[in-house]
Short mmCIF file of C-alpha atoms in Angstrom, two decimals:
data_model
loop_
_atom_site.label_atom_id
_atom_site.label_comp_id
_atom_site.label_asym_id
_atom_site.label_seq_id
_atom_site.Cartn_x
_atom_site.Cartn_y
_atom_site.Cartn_z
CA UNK A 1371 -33.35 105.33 -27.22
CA UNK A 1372 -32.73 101.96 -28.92
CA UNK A 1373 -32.05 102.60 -32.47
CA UNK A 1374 -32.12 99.01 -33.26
CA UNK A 1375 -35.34 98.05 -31.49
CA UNK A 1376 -37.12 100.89 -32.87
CA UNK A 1377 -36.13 99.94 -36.55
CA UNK A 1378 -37.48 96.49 -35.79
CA UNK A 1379 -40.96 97.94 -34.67
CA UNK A 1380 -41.01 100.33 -37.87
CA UNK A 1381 -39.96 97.39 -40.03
CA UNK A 1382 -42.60 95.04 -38.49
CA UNK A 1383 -45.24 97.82 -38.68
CA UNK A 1384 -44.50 98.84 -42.60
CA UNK A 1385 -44.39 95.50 -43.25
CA UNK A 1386 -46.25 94.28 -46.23
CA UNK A 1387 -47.22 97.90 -47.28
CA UNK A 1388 -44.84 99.38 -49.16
CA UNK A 1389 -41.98 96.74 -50.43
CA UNK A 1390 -39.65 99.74 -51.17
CA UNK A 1391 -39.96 101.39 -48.13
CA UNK A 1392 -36.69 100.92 -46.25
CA UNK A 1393 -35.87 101.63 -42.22
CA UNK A 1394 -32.03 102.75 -42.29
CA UNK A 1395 -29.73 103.10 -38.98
CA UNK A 1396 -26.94 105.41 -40.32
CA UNK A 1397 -23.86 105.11 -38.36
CA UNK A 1398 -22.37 107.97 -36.81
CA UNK A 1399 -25.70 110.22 -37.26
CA UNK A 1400 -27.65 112.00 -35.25
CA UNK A 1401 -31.11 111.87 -35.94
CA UNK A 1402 -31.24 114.67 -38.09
CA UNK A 1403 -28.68 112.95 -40.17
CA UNK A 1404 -26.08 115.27 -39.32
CA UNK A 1405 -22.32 113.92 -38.29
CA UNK A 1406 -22.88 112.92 -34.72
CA UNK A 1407 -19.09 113.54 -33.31
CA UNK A 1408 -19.86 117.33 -34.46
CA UNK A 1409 -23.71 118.00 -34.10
CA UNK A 1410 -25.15 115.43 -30.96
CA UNK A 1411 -26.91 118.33 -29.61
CA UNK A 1412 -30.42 117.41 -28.50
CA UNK A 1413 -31.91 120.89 -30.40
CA UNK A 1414 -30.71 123.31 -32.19
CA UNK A 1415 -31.44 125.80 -29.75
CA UNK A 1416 -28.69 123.76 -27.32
CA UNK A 1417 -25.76 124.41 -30.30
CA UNK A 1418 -22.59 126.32 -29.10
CA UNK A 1419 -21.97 129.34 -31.37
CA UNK A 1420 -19.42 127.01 -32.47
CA UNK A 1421 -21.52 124.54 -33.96
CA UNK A 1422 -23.64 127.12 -35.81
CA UNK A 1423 -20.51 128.66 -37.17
CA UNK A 1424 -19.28 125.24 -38.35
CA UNK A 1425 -22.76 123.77 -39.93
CA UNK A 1426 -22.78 127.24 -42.27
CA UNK A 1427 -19.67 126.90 -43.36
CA UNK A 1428 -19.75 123.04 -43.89
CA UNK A 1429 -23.07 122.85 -45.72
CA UNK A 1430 -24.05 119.60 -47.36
CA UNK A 1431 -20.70 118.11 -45.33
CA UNK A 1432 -21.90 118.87 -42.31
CA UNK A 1433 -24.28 115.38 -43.05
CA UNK A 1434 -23.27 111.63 -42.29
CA UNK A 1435 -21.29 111.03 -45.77
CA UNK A 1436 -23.43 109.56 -47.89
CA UNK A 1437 -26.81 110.36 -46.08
CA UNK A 1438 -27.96 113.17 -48.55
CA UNK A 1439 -27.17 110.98 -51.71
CA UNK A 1440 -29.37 108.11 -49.74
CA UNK A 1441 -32.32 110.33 -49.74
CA UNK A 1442 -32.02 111.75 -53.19
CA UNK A 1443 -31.46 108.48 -55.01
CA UNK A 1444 -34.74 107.54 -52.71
CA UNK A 1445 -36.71 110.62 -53.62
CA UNK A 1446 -35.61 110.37 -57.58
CA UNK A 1447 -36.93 106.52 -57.25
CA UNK A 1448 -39.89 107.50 -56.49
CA UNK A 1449 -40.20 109.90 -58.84
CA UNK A 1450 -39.52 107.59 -62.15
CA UNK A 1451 -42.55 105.27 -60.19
CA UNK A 1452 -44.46 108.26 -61.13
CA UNK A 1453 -45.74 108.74 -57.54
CA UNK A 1454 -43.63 112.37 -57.74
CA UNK A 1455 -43.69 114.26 -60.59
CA UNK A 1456 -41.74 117.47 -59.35
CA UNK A 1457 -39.46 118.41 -62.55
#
């Protein structure tokens, strides 16, 4: 899979929709967002006992750095647009 290309076809598609919509390629991440050199298992179902053992006890690290802020700041943006009122 070609992250790059595929970005281009979301960004092409969205286009004009949504001008705070935003197609990120996060380095080092698998597609779940988790830190590729640790998690690049193709399920979850494929994860050593190892990798199971070290997600639990990483938690919230056990995401690309930075990821999980990415998405909240997005989330919380869109809630002060008052398209989410959650609180």
């Amino acid at each position: 899979m070609d992250a790059r290309r595929n970005a281009a076809i979301y960004r092409e598609t969205l286009a004009g929709h949504d001008a705070r919509s935003r197609i990120v390629i996060w380095p080092d991440a698998t597609h779940g967002l988790l830190k590729a050199n640790a998690y690049n298992f193709q399920l979850i179902e494929g994860w050593p006992l190892s990798a199971k053992l070290r997600f639990v006890l990483e938690g919230r690290y056990a995401y690309a750095p930075g990821a999980l802020d990415a998405i909240m700041d997005w989330i919380e943006d869109r809630g002060q647009d008052g398209q989410a009122s959650w609180r």
